[in-house]
Amino acid sequence: MGRVTQRTRVVRVERDAVRPREDRLAVEEPLELRLGGHPHAVTMRTPGHDIELAHGWLHAEGVITSAADVLRAQYCAGSVIDDETGTGVNTYNVLDLVLAAGLVPPPVRGTFTSSACGVCGADSIETLSRQGRWDVGDDDSEVSADLVLSLPERLRPLQRTFEATGGVHAAGLFDLDGRALVVREDVGRHNAVDKVIGWALLNGRLPLRATILQLSGRLSFELVQKAYLAGIPIVSAVSAPSSLAVDTARHLGLTVAGFVRGSSLNLYAHPHRVRT
């Protein structure tokens, strides 16, 4: 699986045996995002689909609204120096993007953070509401509870890196018939969602009306934020949502399902889209 996984030696301890074996780890490497050649932010991520990740992040930051807003995205040499030539080596961990004229980059950050950082509670919800370009609340999509319950099982076979490592999160975008449109994995939950939305933006599919975002873990405010800005009406997670995630979804019109496991789920916001 290339740079996505890495082999390592471990000692396997069981009740009746101790033995060495080989295991796989999910790769975690920094991705430096540069805008117009200038360092701007760094995220720890699983390599792969980096251009989608960058587009999804810029979309969540409110910088871009379409693929045309990024004129160029290319890997460039980083800080690793070749001993023989003395020049920088392309490690595929530095991505430089050129924005269209007139676009204002987000604030420079030493580490990767969401646009929600530093803003809390009601202020963050109102700010997000003003940023949105689409009214998610008027999306009349409707699905059965059985279909929502089936999504974790539909997502699991597509989590190839998780199958090999057990160490990454997944985000899958499904249509109302339960067909997977795109699945992305990453060590960061927010990165996986950014990759999904970046894929949609690059393929001209925003807003993502009549879709469901299925998450392999818990649901935080920043993930509701990203779904709302992309026009996704239904978000489903196998674990719990946070209180701010639920408050935000209720205010902005998103349906939120949590603890989607086996034969049961909880509907926390706008349950009318899920037939029970």
Coordinates of C-alpha atoms in Angstrom, one line a residue:
M1 CA 0.0 0.0 0.0
G2 CA 3.0 2.3 -0.6
R3 CA 3.5 5.1 1.9
V4 CA 0.0 4.5 3.5
T5 CA 1.2 1.7 5.7
Q6 CA 4.6 0.7 7.2
R7 CA 5.8 -2.7 8.3
T8 CA 7.1 -3.1 11.9
R9 CA 8.1 -5.9 14.2
V10 CA 6.1 -6.5 17.4
V11 CA 5.9 -9.0 20.2
R12 CA 2.5 -10.7 20.3
V13 CA 1.4 -11.6 23.8
E14 CA -1.4 -14.0 24.3
R15 CA -2.6 -16.0 27.3
D16 CA -0.7 -19.1 26.3
A17 CA 2.1 -17.8 24.0
V18 CA 4.5 -15.0 23.4
R19 CA 5.9 -14.7 19.9
P20 CA 7.4 -12.1 17.6
R21 CA 5.5 -11.2 14.5
E22 CA 5.2 -8.6 11.8
D23 CA 2.5 -5.9 11.9
R24 CA 1.5 -2.9 9.8
L25 CA 1.2 0.7 11.1
A26 CA -0.7 3.5 9.5
V27 CA 1.8 6.0 8.2
E28 CA 1.6 9.5 9.8
E29 CA 3.7 12.2 8.1
P30 CA 3.5 16.0 8.1
L31 CA 2.1 17.8 5.1
E32 CA 3.2 21.4 4.8
L33 CA 0.7 23.5 2.8
R34 CA 2.2 26.5 1.1
L35 CA 0.2 29.2 -0.7
G36 CA 2.1 31.0 -3.5
G37 CA 5.4 29.5 -2.2
H38 CA 5.0 30.7 1.4
P39 CA 4.6 28.2 4.2
H40 CA 1.1 28.5 5.6
A41 CA 0.0 25.4 7.7
V42 CA 1.2 21.9 8.6
T43 CA -1.1 18.9 9.2
M44 CA -0.2 15.4 10.3
R45 CA -1.9 13.1 7.9
T46 CA -1.8 9.8 6.1
P47 CA -0.2 10.3 2.7
G48 CA -2.5 10.1 -0.3
H49 CA -5.2 12.3 -1.8
D50 CA -3.2 15.4 -0.5
I51 CA -4.6 17.7 -3.2
E52 CA -8.2 16.7 -2.2
L53 CA -7.2 17.4 1.4
A54 CA -5.8 20.8 0.6
H55 CA -8.9 21.8 -1.4
G56 CA -11.2 20.5 1.3
W57 CA -9.3 22.5 4.0
L58 CA -9.4 25.7 1.9
H59 CA -13.1 25.2 1.3
A60 CA -13.8 24.7 5.1
E61 CA -11.7 27.9 5.7
G62 CA -14.0 29.8 3.4
V63 CA -11.2 30.7 1.0
I64 CA -12.4 28.8 -2.1
T65 CA -15.8 27.8 -3.5
S66 CA -14.8 25.8 -6.6
A67 CA -11.8 24.0 -8.2
A68 CA -11.2 27.0 -10.4
D69 CA -10.1 29.0 -7.3
V70 CA -6.9 27.0 -7.2
L71 CA -4.8 27.7 -10.3
R72 CA -2.1 25.2 -9.5
A73 CA -1.3 22.5 -6.9
Q74 CA 2.0 20.8 -7.0
Y75 CA 4.5 19.0 -4.7
C76 CA 7.8 20.7 -4.2
A77 CA 11.2 20.1 -2.5
G78 CA 11.1 20.3 1.2
S79 CA 13.7 20.7 3.9
V80 CA 15.4 17.4 3.3
I81 CA 18.7 18.0 1.5
D82 CA 20.4 15.5 -0.8
D83 CA 23.9 14.8 0.5
E84 CA 25.4 14.5 -3.0
T85 CA 23.7 17.4 -4.8
G86 CA 23.1 19.7 -1.9
T87 CA 19.6 20.4 -3.2
G88 CA 16.2 19.9 -1.6
V89 CA 14.5 16.5 -2.1
N90 CA 10.9 16.1 -3.1
T91 CA 9.5 14.1 -0.2
Y92 CA 5.9 14.6 -1.3
N93 CA 5.3 16.2 2.1
V94 CA 5.2 19.8 0.8
L95 CA 2.3 21.0 -1.3
D96 CA 2.3 24.4 -2.9
L97 CA -1.0 25.9 -4.1
V98 CA -1.5 29.1 -6.2
L99 CA -4.8 30.8 -5.6
A100 CA -6.8 32.8 -8.1
A101 CA -6.4 36.5 -8.0
G102 CA -8.3 38.3 -5.3
L103 CA -8.6 35.4 -2.9
V104 CA -7.5 36.0 0.6
P105 CA -5.5 33.2 2.3
P106 CA -6.5 32.1 5.8
P107 CA -4.3 33.2 8.7
V108 CA -0.9 31.6 8.8
R109 CA -0.7 28.7 11.3
G110 CA 2.2 26.7 12.6
T111 CA -0.1 23.6 12.9
F112 CA -3.2 22.4 11.2
T113 CA -6.4 23.7 12.9
S114 CA -10.0 24.1 11.8
S115 CA -11.6 27.4 11.2
A116 CA -13.7 26.7 14.4
C117 CA -10.6 27.0 16.7
G118 CA -10.8 29.8 19.1
V119 CA -14.5 30.3 18.7
C120 CA -17.0 28.6 21.0
G121 CA -20.7 28.0 21.6
A122 CA -23.3 30.3 20.1
D123 CA -20.8 32.6 18.5
S124 CA -19.3 29.7 16.4
I125 CA -22.8 28.6 15.3
E126 CA -23.8 32.1 14.2
T127 CA -20.4 32.6 12.4
L128 CA -20.9 29.3 10.6
S129 CA -24.4 30.2 9.6
R130 CA -23.2 33.4 7.9
Q131 CA -20.5 31.4 6.1
G132 CA -22.8 28.9 4.5
R133 CA -23.7 29.2 0.8
W134 CA -26.6 26.8 0.8
D135 CA -29.7 26.3 3.0
V136 CA -29.2 22.7 4.2
G137 CA -32.5 22.9 6.1
D138 CA -34.5 22.9 2.9
D139 CA -33.0 19.7 1.6
D140 CA -36.0 17.3 1.7
S141 CA -33.9 14.1 1.4
E142 CA -35.3 11.1 3.2
V143 CA -33.9 7.6 3.9
S144 CA -35.0 4.6 5.9
A145 CA -33.5 3.8 9.3
D146 CA -32.5 0.4 7.8
L147 CA -30.4 2.1 5.2
V148 CA -28.6 4.3 7.8
L149 CA -28.0 1.2 9.9
S150 CA -26.4 -0.5 7.0
L151 CA -23.8 2.3 6.3
P152 CA -21.1 1.2 8.7
E153 CA -21.2 -2.3 7.2
R154 CA -21.1 -0.8 3.7
L155 CA -18.2 1.4 4.7
R156 CA -16.1 -1.2 6.5
P157 CA -15.0 -3.2 3.4
L158 CA -13.8 0.0 1.8
Q159 CA -11.6 0.9 4.7
R160 CA -8.5 -0.8 3.2
T161 CA -5.9 1.0 5.3
F162 CA -7.9 0.3 8.5
E163 CA -8.1 -3.3 7.6
A164 CA -4.3 -3.4 7.3
T165 CA -3.5 -1.3 10.4
G166 CA -6.5 -0.6 12.6
G167 CA -5.1 2.9 13.0
V168 CA -7.0 5.3 10.7
H169 CA -10.4 7.0 10.6
A170 CA -12.7 6.8 7.6
A171 CA -15.3 9.1 6.0
G172 CA -17.6 7.8 3.3
L173 CA -20.1 9.8 1.2
F174 CA -23.2 7.8 0.1
D175 CA -26.2 8.5 -2.0
L176 CA -29.7 7.9 -0.8
D177 CA -29.7 4.4 -2.2
G178 CA -26.7 3.5 -0.1
R179 CA -24.1 3.5 -2.9
A180 CA -20.7 4.7 -1.9
L181 CA -19.6 7.8 -3.9
V182 CA -16.2 8.2 -2.3
V183 CA -14.4 6.9 0.7
R184 CA -11.2 8.4 2.2
E185 CA -9.1 7.4 5.2
D186 CA -6.6 9.3 7.4
V187 CA -5.1 9.3 10.8
G188 CA -7.1 12.5 11.4
R189 CA -10.9 12.5 11.3
H190 CA -11.0 16.0 10.0
N191 CA -8.5 15.2 7.3
A192 CA -10.6 12.2 6.1
V193 CA -13.6 14.5 5.7
D194 CA -11.6 17.2 4.0
K195 CA -10.4 14.7 1.5
V196 CA -14.0 13.7 0.8
I197 CA -15.2 17.3 0.3
G198 CA -12.1 18.1 -1.7
W199 CA -12.9 15.2 -4.0
A200 CA -16.4 16.6 -4.4
L201 CA -15.1 20.1 -5.1
L202 CA -12.6 19.0 -7.7
N203 CA -15.4 17.0 -9.4
G204 CA -17.8 19.9 -9.4
R205 CA -20.3 18.2 -7.1
L206 CA -21.0 20.9 -4.6
P207 CA -23.4 21.3 -3.0
L208 CA -23.7 17.7 -1.9
R209 CA -27.5 17.6 -1.6
A210 CA -29.2 14.2 -1.2
T211 CA -26.1 12.6 0.3
I212 CA -25.1 11.0 3.6
L213 CA -21.7 11.4 5.3
Q214 CA -20.8 8.3 7.2
L215 CA -18.1 8.6 9.8
S216 CA -16.2 5.7 11.5
G217 CA -15.7 7.5 14.8
R218 CA -17.2 10.3 16.9
L219 CA -18.8 13.5 15.6
S220 CA -17.4 16.8 16.6
F221 CA -18.4 20.4 15.8
E222 CA -15.7 20.8 13.1
L223 CA -17.1 17.8 11.2
V224 CA -20.7 19.2 11.3
Q225 CA -19.1 22.5 10.1
K226 CA -17.5 20.9 7.1
A227 CA -20.6 18.9 6.2
Y228 CA -22.8 22.1 6.4
L229 CA -20.5 24.1 4.2
A230 CA -20.5 21.4 1.6
G231 CA -24.3 21.2 1.7
I232 CA -24.6 17.6 3.2
P233 CA -28.0 17.1 4.8
I234 CA -27.4 13.9 6.8
V235 CA -24.4 12.9 8.9
S236 CA -24.1 9.5 10.5
A237 CA -21.4 8.3 13.0
V238 CA -20.8 5.0 14.7
S239 CA -19.9 6.8 17.9
A240 CA -21.3 9.8 19.9
P241 CA -21.7 13.4 18.8
S242 CA -20.5 16.3 21.0
S243 CA -23.0 18.7 22.5
L244 CA -21.8 21.6 20.2
A245 CA -22.1 19.3 17.1
V246 CA -25.8 18.6 18.0
D247 CA -26.6 22.2 18.8
T248 CA -25.0 23.3 15.5
A249 CA -26.9 20.6 13.5
R250 CA -30.2 21.6 15.0
H251 CA -29.7 25.3 14.3
L252 CA -28.5 24.8 10.7
G253 CA -30.8 22.0 9.6
L254 CA -28.6 18.9 9.4
T255 CA -29.8 15.5 10.5
V256 CA -27.4 13.8 12.9
A257 CA -27.4 10.1 13.7
G258 CA -25.0 8.7 16.3
F259 CA -24.2 5.3 17.8
V260 CA -25.2 3.8 14.5
R261 CA -24.3 0.2 15.4
G262 CA -26.0 -3.2 14.8
S263 CA -29.7 -2.7 15.0
S264 CA -30.0 0.7 16.7
L265 CA -29.1 4.3 16.3
N266 CA -29.8 7.6 18.0
L267 CA -31.2 10.6 16.1
Y268 CA -30.0 13.9 17.7
A269 CA -31.1 16.5 15.2
H270 CA -33.8 16.8 12.5
P271 CA -35.1 13.2 12.7
H272 CA -37.7 13.8 10.0
R273 CA -35.2 12.7 7.3
V274 CA -35.0 9.2 8.7
R275 CA -38.0 6.9 8.3
T276 CA -38.3 4.8 11.5

